[in-house]
Coordinates of C-alpha atoms and ligand atoms in Angstrom, one line a residue:
M1 CA 35.1 31.9 -27.0
T2 CA 35.2 28.1 -27.6
L3 CA 33.2 25.7 -25.7
W4 CA 35.6 22.8 -24.2
Y5 CA 33.1 19.9 -24.6
D6 CA 30.5 18.7 -27.1
P7 CA 27.1 20.8 -26.8
R8 CA 25.4 17.6 -28.4
E9 CA 25.8 15.3 -25.8
V10 CA 23.6 14.4 -22.3
L11 CA 25.0 13.4 -19.5
I12 CA 23.7 9.7 -17.8
G13 CA 25.1 8.2 -15.1
G14 CA 28.7 9.4 -15.6
D15 CA 28.8 8.9 -19.4
W16 CA 28.4 11.6 -21.8
C17 CA 26.6 10.5 -25.0
R18 CA 24.8 11.9 -28.2
T19 CA 21.0 11.6 -29.0
A20 CA 19.8 10.2 -32.2
E21 CA 17.9 14.1 -33.1
T22 CA 19.6 17.5 -32.4
L23 CA 18.2 20.9 -31.9
P24 CA 19.7 24.2 -33.5
L25 CA 21.8 26.4 -31.2
E26 CA 21.2 30.2 -32.2
D27 CA 22.9 33.0 -31.0
P28 CA 20.2 35.7 -30.1
S29 CA 23.2 38.5 -31.0
T30 CA 23.0 37.6 -34.4
G31 CA 20.0 35.5 -34.9
A32 CA 22.8 33.0 -36.9
L33 CA 23.1 29.5 -35.9
W34 CA 26.2 28.4 -34.4
G35 CA 26.2 24.9 -33.4
E36 CA 23.7 22.0 -32.4
I37 CA 22.4 20.9 -29.0
A38 CA 21.1 17.4 -27.7
R39 CA 17.1 16.7 -28.0
G40 CA 16.5 14.4 -25.3
Q41 CA 13.5 12.4 -25.4
A42 CA 11.6 10.5 -23.2
S43 CA 13.8 7.1 -23.2
D44 CA 16.9 9.6 -22.2
I45 CA 14.7 10.7 -19.1
D46 CA 14.0 6.9 -18.3
A47 CA 17.8 6.2 -18.5
A48 CA 18.7 9.5 -16.3
V49 CA 16.1 8.5 -13.5
A50 CA 17.4 4.7 -13.3
A51 CA 21.3 6.3 -13.6
A52 CA 20.1 8.3 -10.2
E53 CA 18.6 5.8 -8.6
A54 CA 21.4 3.2 -9.1
A55 CA 23.2 6.4 -7.6
L56 CA 21.3 6.5 -4.8
A57 CA 21.5 2.9 -3.9
G58 CA 25.8 3.5 -4.6
P59 CA 28.6 5.4 -2.8
W60 CA 26.4 8.4 -3.3
G61 CA 23.5 7.3 -1.1
R62 CA 26.0 6.4 1.1
M63 CA 28.1 9.2 1.3
P64 CA 28.1 11.4 4.6
A65 CA 26.8 15.0 4.4
F66 CA 30.1 16.6 5.4
E67 CA 31.6 14.7 2.3
R68 CA 29.2 15.7 -0.2
G69 CA 29.8 19.5 1.1
R70 CA 33.6 18.9 0.3
I71 CA 32.1 17.9 -3.5
L72 CA 30.2 21.3 -3.6
A73 CA 33.0 23.2 -2.4
R74 CA 35.5 21.6 -5.0
I75 CA 32.6 22.5 -7.6
G76 CA 32.5 26.1 -6.7
Q77 CA 36.3 26.5 -6.5
I78 CA 36.6 25.1 -10.1
I79 CA 33.6 27.5 -11.1
L80 CA 35.8 30.5 -9.9
A81 CA 38.5 29.0 -11.9
R82 CA 37.1 29.1 -14.7
A83 CA 34.5 31.9 -14.2
E84 CA 34.9 34.1 -17.2
D85 CA 35.0 31.1 -19.7
L86 CA 31.7 30.3 -18.1
A87 CA 30.8 34.1 -18.6
Q88 CA 31.7 34.2 -22.1
I89 CA 29.3 30.9 -23.0
E90 CA 26.6 32.3 -21.0
A91 CA 26.8 35.7 -22.5
R92 CA 26.7 34.2 -25.9
D93 CA 23.8 31.5 -25.2
V94 CA 21.6 33.7 -23.7
G95 CA 22.5 37.1 -25.1
K96 CA 23.1 38.8 -21.7
P97 CA 26.1 41.6 -21.8
L98 CA 29.1 40.1 -20.3
K99 CA 29.4 41.6 -17.1
Q100 CA 25.9 40.2 -16.0
A101 CA 27.1 36.7 -17.3
R102 CA 30.4 37.4 -14.9
A103 CA 28.0 38.3 -12.1
D104 CA 26.1 35.2 -12.9
A105 CA 28.8 33.1 -12.6
V106 CA 30.0 34.1 -9.3
A107 CA 26.8 33.7 -8.1
M108 CA 26.5 29.8 -9.2
A109 CA 30.1 29.3 -7.5
R110 CA 28.5 31.2 -4.1
Y111 CA 25.2 29.0 -4.4
M112 CA 27.9 25.8 -4.3
E113 CA 29.8 27.6 -1.4
F114 CA 26.8 28.3 0.7
Y115 CA 25.8 24.6 0.2
A116 CA 28.8 23.1 0.8
G117 CA 29.2 24.6 4.3
A118 CA 25.2 23.8 5.0
A119 CA 25.2 20.4 3.8
D120 CA 26.0 19.1 7.3
K121 CA 23.8 21.5 9.5
L122 CA 20.7 20.8 9.0
M123 CA 19.5 18.5 12.0
G124 CA 16.2 16.6 13.3
E125 CA 14.7 17.3 16.8
T126 CA 14.3 15.1 19.6
I127 CA 10.7 15.4 20.7
P128 CA 9.5 15.4 24.3
F129 CA 6.6 12.5 24.5
L130 CA 5.0 9.7 26.4
E131 CA 7.0 7.6 29.2
G132 CA 8.6 5.0 27.8
Y133 CA 9.5 6.3 24.4
T134 CA 12.4 8.3 22.6
V135 CA 11.2 10.3 19.4
Y136 CA 13.3 12.1 17.2
T137 CA 12.7 13.4 13.7
L138 CA 15.2 12.7 10.2
R139 CA 16.0 14.9 7.5
E140 CA 16.1 12.9 4.6
P141 CA 16.6 13.2 0.8
H142 CA 13.6 12.7 -1.2
G143 CA 15.5 10.3 -3.6
V144 CA 15.5 11.3 -7.1
T145 CA 14.5 15.1 -8.1
G146 CA 14.0 16.6 -11.6
H147 CA 15.2 20.1 -12.1
I148 CA 13.3 22.2 -15.1
I149 CA 15.2 25.3 -15.5
P150 CA 14.9 28.3 -18.2
W151 CA 17.0 30.1 -20.2
N152 CA 16.9 33.6 -18.5
Y153 CA 19.6 32.7 -15.7
P154 CA 20.5 29.5 -16.6
M155 CA 24.0 29.4 -13.8
Q156 CA 22.0 31.0 -11.1
I157 CA 19.2 28.8 -11.2
L158 CA 20.7 25.4 -11.8
G159 CA 23.3 26.7 -8.9
R160 CA 20.3 27.2 -6.3
S161 CA 18.1 24.5 -7.3
V162 CA 20.9 21.6 -8.1
G163 CA 23.7 23.1 -5.3
A164 CA 20.5 22.6 -2.2
A165 CA 19.4 19.3 -3.8
L166 CA 22.6 17.9 -4.0
A167 CA 23.7 19.2 -0.6
M168 CA 20.7 17.1 1.0
G169 CA 21.8 13.8 -0.8
N170 CA 19.2 13.4 -3.5
A171 CA 20.2 12.6 -7.1
C172 CA 19.2 15.3 -9.7
V173 CA 18.0 15.0 -13.0
L174 CA 18.1 18.1 -15.0
K175 CA 16.5 19.2 -17.9
P176 CA 17.7 23.1 -18.9
A177 CA 16.2 25.2 -21.3
E178 CA 16.2 24.2 -25.1
E179 CA 17.1 28.0 -25.9
A180 CA 20.1 27.8 -23.7
C181 CA 21.9 24.7 -22.1
L182 CA 25.9 25.4 -22.5
T183 CA 26.6 26.5 -18.9
A184 CA 24.4 23.5 -17.6
L185 CA 26.5 21.0 -19.8
A186 CA 29.7 22.9 -18.7
F187 CA 28.4 22.5 -15.0
G188 CA 28.3 18.7 -15.8
R189 CA 31.8 18.5 -16.6
I190 CA 33.1 20.4 -13.7
A191 CA 31.2 18.5 -11.3
Q192 CA 32.6 15.3 -12.7
E193 CA 36.0 16.9 -12.1
A194 CA 35.3 17.8 -8.7
G195 CA 34.5 13.9 -8.0
L196 CA 30.5 14.0 -7.7
P197 CA 29.9 10.5 -8.4
A198 CA 28.2 9.0 -11.5
G199 CA 24.2 9.4 -11.7
A200 CA 24.1 11.9 -8.7
L201 CA 23.4 14.3 -11.6
N202 CA 22.3 13.7 -14.6
I203 CA 21.8 16.0 -17.7
V204 CA 19.1 16.1 -20.6
P205 CA 18.9 18.7 -22.6
G206 CA 15.8 18.7 -25.3
L207 CA 12.5 20.4 -25.7
G208 CA 9.9 21.1 -23.0
E209 CA 7.1 19.3 -24.7
E210 CA 9.5 16.4 -24.9
A211 CA 12.1 15.5 -22.2
G212 CA 10.6 18.3 -20.0
A213 CA 7.1 16.5 -19.9
A214 CA 8.9 12.8 -19.6
L215 CA 10.5 14.3 -16.6
S216 CA 7.7 16.0 -14.8
G217 CA 5.3 13.2 -15.3
H218 CA 7.8 10.5 -14.5
P219 CA 6.5 8.0 -11.8
G220 CA 10.4 7.6 -10.7
I221 CA 10.8 11.5 -9.8
H222 CA 10.2 12.2 -6.2
H223 CA 10.0 15.9 -6.2
V224 CA 10.2 18.6 -9.1
S225 CA 11.6 21.9 -9.0
F226 CA 10.4 24.4 -12.0
T227 CA 11.2 27.9 -12.9
G228 CA 9.2 29.2 -16.0
S229 CA 6.0 30.5 -17.1
V230 CA 2.5 30.2 -15.2
G231 CA 1.4 28.1 -17.9
V232 CA 3.8 25.6 -17.9
G233 CA 4.0 25.6 -14.1
A234 CA 0.4 24.5 -13.8
M235 CA 1.3 21.9 -16.2
I236 CA 4.1 20.5 -14.4
Q237 CA 2.2 21.0 -11.0
A238 CA -0.7 18.7 -13.0
A239 CA 1.9 16.0 -14.0
A240 CA 3.4 15.7 -11.1
A241 CA 0.4 15.3 -9.0
R242 CA -0.4 12.2 -11.1
N243 CA 2.2 10.5 -9.2
I244 CA 1.6 12.7 -6.1
V245 CA 4.9 14.3 -6.2
P246 CA 5.5 17.4 -4.5
V247 CA 6.9 20.4 -6.5
T248 CA 8.5 24.1 -6.1
L249 CA 7.4 26.6 -8.5
E250 CA 8.9 30.0 -9.3
L251 CA 6.9 31.5 -12.0
G252 CA 7.7 35.4 -12.1
G253 CA 5.6 38.3 -11.4
K254 CA 4.9 41.8 -11.8
S255 CA 7.1 43.1 -9.0
P256 CA 6.6 46.9 -7.7
Q257 CA 8.7 49.4 -6.2
L258 CA 6.9 52.0 -4.2
V259 CA 8.6 55.2 -3.8
F260 CA 6.8 57.6 -1.1
E261 CA 7.0 61.2 -1.0
D262 CA 9.9 61.1 1.5
A263 CA 12.2 58.6 -0.8
D264 CA 16.1 59.3 -1.2
L265 CA 15.4 59.7 -5.0
D266 CA 19.3 59.9 -5.6
R267 CA 19.3 56.3 -3.8
A268 CA 16.5 55.0 -5.7
L269 CA 16.9 55.7 -9.1
P270 CA 19.8 53.2 -10.6
F271 CA 17.6 50.4 -8.6
L272 CA 14.3 51.5 -10.1
V273 CA 15.4 51.5 -13.6
N274 CA 18.2 48.6 -13.2
A275 CA 15.6 46.0 -11.9
G276 CA 13.6 46.7 -15.1
I277 CA 16.0 46.5 -17.6
Q278 CA 18.4 44.1 -16.1
N279 CA 19.0 40.9 -18.2
A280 CA 16.8 42.7 -20.7
G281 CA 13.9 42.6 -18.3
Q282 CA 13.8 38.9 -18.8
T283 CA 14.1 38.4 -14.8
C284 CA 11.6 36.5 -13.0
S285 CA 11.8 39.6 -10.2
A286 CA 12.2 42.3 -12.7
S287 CA 10.4 45.5 -11.0
S288 CA 8.1 46.2 -13.8
R289 CA 6.0 48.5 -11.9
I290 CA 7.3 51.4 -10.4
L291 CA 4.3 53.4 -8.1
V292 CA 4.9 56.7 -7.0
H293 CA 3.5 59.2 -4.6
R294 CA 1.5 61.5 -6.8
S295 CA 3.8 64.5 -5.4
R296 CA 7.1 63.0 -6.8
F297 CA 5.1 61.7 -9.8
A298 CA 6.5 64.0 -12.8
E299 CA 9.9 64.1 -11.1
V300 CA 10.3 60.4 -11.0
V301 CA 9.3 60.1 -14.7
D302 CA 11.7 62.8 -15.9
R303 CA 14.4 61.4 -13.9
M304 CA 13.6 57.8 -15.4
A305 CA 13.3 58.9 -18.7
H306 CA 16.7 60.7 -18.4
R307 CA 18.1 57.4 -18.0
Y308 CA 16.3 55.5 -20.6
A309 CA 17.4 57.7 -23.2
G310 CA 21.0 57.1 -22.4
L311 CA 20.6 53.2 -22.5
R312 CA 22.2 51.4 -25.2
V313 CA 21.2 47.9 -26.4
G314 CA 23.8 45.6 -28.7
P315 CA 25.4 42.5 -28.8
A316 CA 26.2 40.7 -25.5
L317 CA 29.9 40.6 -26.2
A318 CA 29.8 44.6 -26.6
D319 CA 28.6 44.5 -22.9
L320 CA 26.3 47.2 -23.2
D321 CA 23.4 48.1 -20.6
I322 CA 21.3 45.8 -22.3
G323 CA 21.8 42.9 -24.7
P324 CA 19.2 41.0 -27.3
V325 CA 16.1 39.1 -25.7
I326 CA 16.5 35.8 -26.0
S327 CA 14.5 34.7 -29.4
A328 CA 12.4 36.1 -32.5
R329 CA 9.6 34.9 -30.7
Q330 CA 10.3 36.7 -27.6
R331 CA 10.5 39.9 -29.4
E332 CA 7.5 39.5 -31.1
I333 CA 5.7 38.9 -27.8
I334 CA 7.3 41.8 -26.0
E335 CA 6.5 44.2 -29.2
G336 CA 3.0 42.9 -29.2
M337 CA 2.2 44.1 -25.7
L338 CA 4.0 47.8 -26.3
A339 CA 1.9 47.9 -29.1
L340 CA -1.0 47.9 -26.3
A341 CA 0.8 51.2 -24.8
P342 CA -2.3 54.1 -24.7
A343 CA -1.2 57.2 -26.4
G344 CA 1.2 59.4 -25.4
S345 CA 2.4 56.8 -22.7
V346 CA 6.0 56.3 -24.0
A347 CA 8.1 58.5 -21.7
A348 CA 11.1 57.8 -23.2
R349 CA 12.9 54.7 -25.4
G350 CA 16.6 53.8 -24.9
Q351 CA 18.8 53.1 -28.4
V352 CA 19.7 50.2 -30.1
V353 CA 23.3 50.8 -31.2
A354 CA 23.8 51.7 -35.0
D355 CA 26.1 48.6 -35.5
A356 CA 24.0 45.7 -33.6
P357 CA 23.7 43.0 -36.1
A358 CA 20.5 43.2 -38.0
G359 CA 19.4 39.6 -37.2
G360 CA 20.1 40.2 -33.7
F361 CA 16.7 40.1 -31.3
Y362 CA 16.9 43.6 -30.1
V363 CA 14.1 45.4 -28.2
A364 CA 14.8 49.4 -27.7
P365 CA 13.7 49.7 -23.6
T366 CA 10.7 51.5 -23.2
L367 CA 9.2 53.7 -20.1
L368 CA 5.7 54.0 -20.0
A369 CA 4.1 56.4 -17.8
D370 CA 0.6 57.1 -16.1
I371 CA -0.5 53.8 -17.0
D372 CA -3.6 52.3 -15.6
P373 CA -3.1 49.9 -12.8
A374 CA -6.1 47.6 -14.7
H375 CA -4.3 48.0 -17.8
R376 CA -2.6 44.8 -19.1
L377 CA 0.7 46.3 -19.4
A378 CA 0.5 47.1 -15.5
Q379 CA -0.8 43.3 -14.7
D380 CA 0.5 41.2 -17.2
E381 CA 4.4 39.7 -17.3
I382 CA 6.0 41.6 -20.5
F383 CA 9.3 39.9 -19.9
G384 CA 11.3 42.4 -21.8
P385 CA 12.9 45.8 -21.1
A386 CA 10.0 47.8 -20.4
Q387 CA 8.3 49.3 -17.1
V388 CA 5.4 51.3 -16.4
V389 CA 5.0 54.0 -14.0
I390 CA 1.7 54.7 -11.8
P391 CA 0.9 57.3 -9.7
F392 CA -0.6 56.7 -6.0
D393 CA -2.1 59.0 -3.3
D394 CA -1.6 57.5 -0.2
D395 CA -0.2 54.5 1.7
D396 CA -3.5 52.4 1.3
H397 CA -3.7 53.1 -2.0
A398 CA -0.4 52.2 -3.1
V399 CA -0.8 48.8 -0.9
A400 CA -3.9 48.4 -3.5
I401 CA -2.3 48.5 -6.5
A402 CA 0.9 46.8 -5.4
N403 CA -1.3 44.2 -4.3
G404 CA -3.5 44.3 -7.3
T405 CA -2.2 41.7 -9.5
A406 CA -2.3 37.6 -9.5
F407 CA 1.4 37.8 -8.9
G408 CA 3.6 38.2 -5.4
L409 CA 7.0 37.6 -6.1
V410 CA 9.2 40.3 -5.1
A411 CA 8.5 44.3 -3.7
G412 CA 10.6 47.2 -2.9
V413 CA 9.6 50.2 -0.8
W414 CA 11.7 53.8 -0.8
T415 CA 10.9 55.6 2.3
E416 CA 13.1 57.3 5.1
N417 CA 10.0 56.6 7.7
G418 CA 11.0 53.8 9.4
G419 CA 7.5 52.8 10.7
R420 CA 5.8 52.8 7.0
Q421 CA 9.3 50.8 6.3
M422 CA 7.9 47.9 8.5
R423 CA 3.9 48.3 7.6
M424 CA 5.0 48.0 4.2
A425 CA 7.1 45.2 4.7
K426 CA 3.8 43.4 6.3
R427 CA 1.3 44.8 4.0
L428 CA 2.9 44.1 0.7
R429 CA 1.9 40.5 -1.0
A430 CA 5.3 39.1 -1.9
G431 CA 8.0 36.5 -1.4
Q432 CA 10.4 39.2 -0.9
V433 CA 10.5 42.9 0.1
F434 CA 13.5 45.2 -0.1
V435 CA 13.6 48.4 1.9
N436 CA 15.5 51.2 0.4
N437 CA 17.1 48.7 -1.9
Y438 CA 16.0 46.1 -4.3
G439 CA 17.4 42.5 -4.8
A440 CA 19.8 42.9 -1.9
A441 CA 22.5 42.4 -4.8
G442 CA 21.1 38.8 -5.4
G443 CA 22.1 37.2 -1.9
V444 CA 22.2 33.3 -2.0
E445 CA 21.4 33.3 1.4
L446 CA 18.1 34.8 0.9
P447 CA 14.8 32.6 0.8
F448 CA 13.4 33.3 -2.4
G449 CA 9.9 32.3 -4.2
G450 CA 6.0 33.7 -4.2
V451 CA 2.4 33.8 -3.5
G452 CA -0.2 33.5 -5.7
K453 CA 0.7 32.9 -9.5
S454 CA 4.4 33.9 -8.7
G455 CA 4.4 30.2 -7.5
H456 CA 4.9 28.4 -4.3
G457 CA 7.8 26.8 -2.4
R458 CA 11.3 28.6 -1.5
E459 CA 14.5 28.3 -2.8
K460 CA 17.8 29.8 -1.9
G461 CA 19.1 29.9 1.5
F462 CA 18.7 27.5 4.3
E463 CA 15.1 27.2 3.6
A464 CA 15.9 25.6 0.3
L465 CA 16.9 22.5 2.2
Y466 CA 13.7 21.9 3.7
G467 CA 12.1 21.7 0.3
F468 CA 14.8 19.4 -1.0
S469 CA 14.5 16.8 1.9
V470 CA 11.8 14.9 4.0
L471 CA 11.2 14.4 7.2
K472 CA 10.9 11.5 9.2
T473 CA 9.6 10.6 12.7
V474 CA 11.0 8.0 14.7
A475 CA 9.2 7.3 17.7
A476 CA 10.8 4.1 19.7
L477 CA 8.7 2.5 22.8
H478 CA 11.5 1.1 24.9
G479 CA 9.9 0.9 28.2
Ligands
ADP501 P1 10.0 30.5 -20.7 O1 8.5 31.4 -21.4 O2 10.6 31.6 -19.9 O3 10.7 29.9 -22.2 P2 9.2 28.0 -20.2 O4 8.1 27.9 -18.9 O5 8.2 27.7 -21.4 O6 9.3 29.6 -20.0 O7 10.1 26.9 -20.0 C1 11.1 27.0 -19.1 C2 11.3 25.2 -19.0 O8 10.1 25.0 -19.2 C3 12.3 25.2 -20.2 O9 13.3 24.4 -19.6 C4 11.2 24.2 -21.3 O10 11.8 23.4 -21.8 C5 10.7 23.7 -19.8 N1 9.1 23.3 -20.4 C6 8.7 24.0 -21.4 N2 6.9 23.1 -21.9 C7 7.5 22.1 -20.9 C8 6.0 21.1 -20.6 N3 5.1 21.2 -21.0 N4 6.6 20.4 -19.6 C9 7.5 20.4 -19.1 N5 8.9 21.1 -19.1 C10 8.2 22.1 -20.1

């Protein structure tokens, strides 16, 4: 796998340039350093914001919506043509198995396609009002939008966030994560090739506390979207608040799947496990809690344990079930959490393959059974390949446990009873509820976001276009 660009560069105003300092690029599968990336500073963010402002004052700011859509469509086509290259880069950079990285590349293209088609379809309305007036609304871009994205799904999160923002005519400043920024840089090259005007998208990799903090608190930014941890989300909201700037925060969760006594377990089982171990559990919407009616508890634990025992963990490019986690620090955090498991609660562990490089950041997937819902392992995000299984007695008990954390991102319900499906969809505190599936195959069309500490605002789907635009009311008195 070779890069077709210099990973030490930042994109500002259509120009690629080097920063004064760099950061090491680490391969999670081996622990080895394999290059350097840019270490953007506040001055680079200043320049990026100025370039975005210039783009809004230039051709980008005047471009008709359908032409913005055409550019996004071209970006999508180039992504599809280069999907394998992008997947190879993402797999190595993040440590995710190739098949998952391939799916991420296709999803990024799907975001471009979806927002390409949507760009000229968000309309205002006319409002009946007093005699002599004509009143209507306009949907306008915020202006300069800041995008701070994490390392777990760089392609997908960039796609949903930047795709929607560009469709609405904003000019973007993107700060990818210091752990994995390579596909964001590739995206910048692709966007240029597709004809995106200079300054409409600026990309400045760097540390969160440097480039990220400079971006979220920048007085020239008009909206910030952030995906990442709760602690950093709170800092970003506080920084943006100083400039009275709206934020969209997507902060993770402790998402449950509820397995009722009438669930079709053959159908549920792959979802129950995959939703916990995909991307080594480093997924905001990971299903880290499996709540099971007591009558099926032993059966579910047994069948999940059987699957866990067959899971294989190894290097990203070996394309096994699970790759390494992102860093040594992340592995320590996960292992620290797993060390809290009560005696006898480990129902099964998967295997790290014998030839996995010793320096890689591997964690054996771990299934924990009969964990008290109040236990930290059932309350806090682990962000690693681990799930807890918890029994419940009846529907009310299930809802109380499901809603009994600080989070509310996603929930899954497994039952053949139609009335219960509808009741659960209403009662569960979450931004998305899945009935007899989990994740709906990633659906780029489906609005996504949380309640509580999972954040606020919605990304994905048509709904995101409202978040990346601002409504203006025009009232004309003409007599
Ligand atoms: P994770 O715990 O998943 O690494 P973080 O919330 O730490 O998630 O990071 C997500 C993104 O937020 C990354 O791009 C990171 O650089 C950025 N970030 C981290 N700290 C800050 C900060 N203080 N201000 C702005 N951005 C930050």
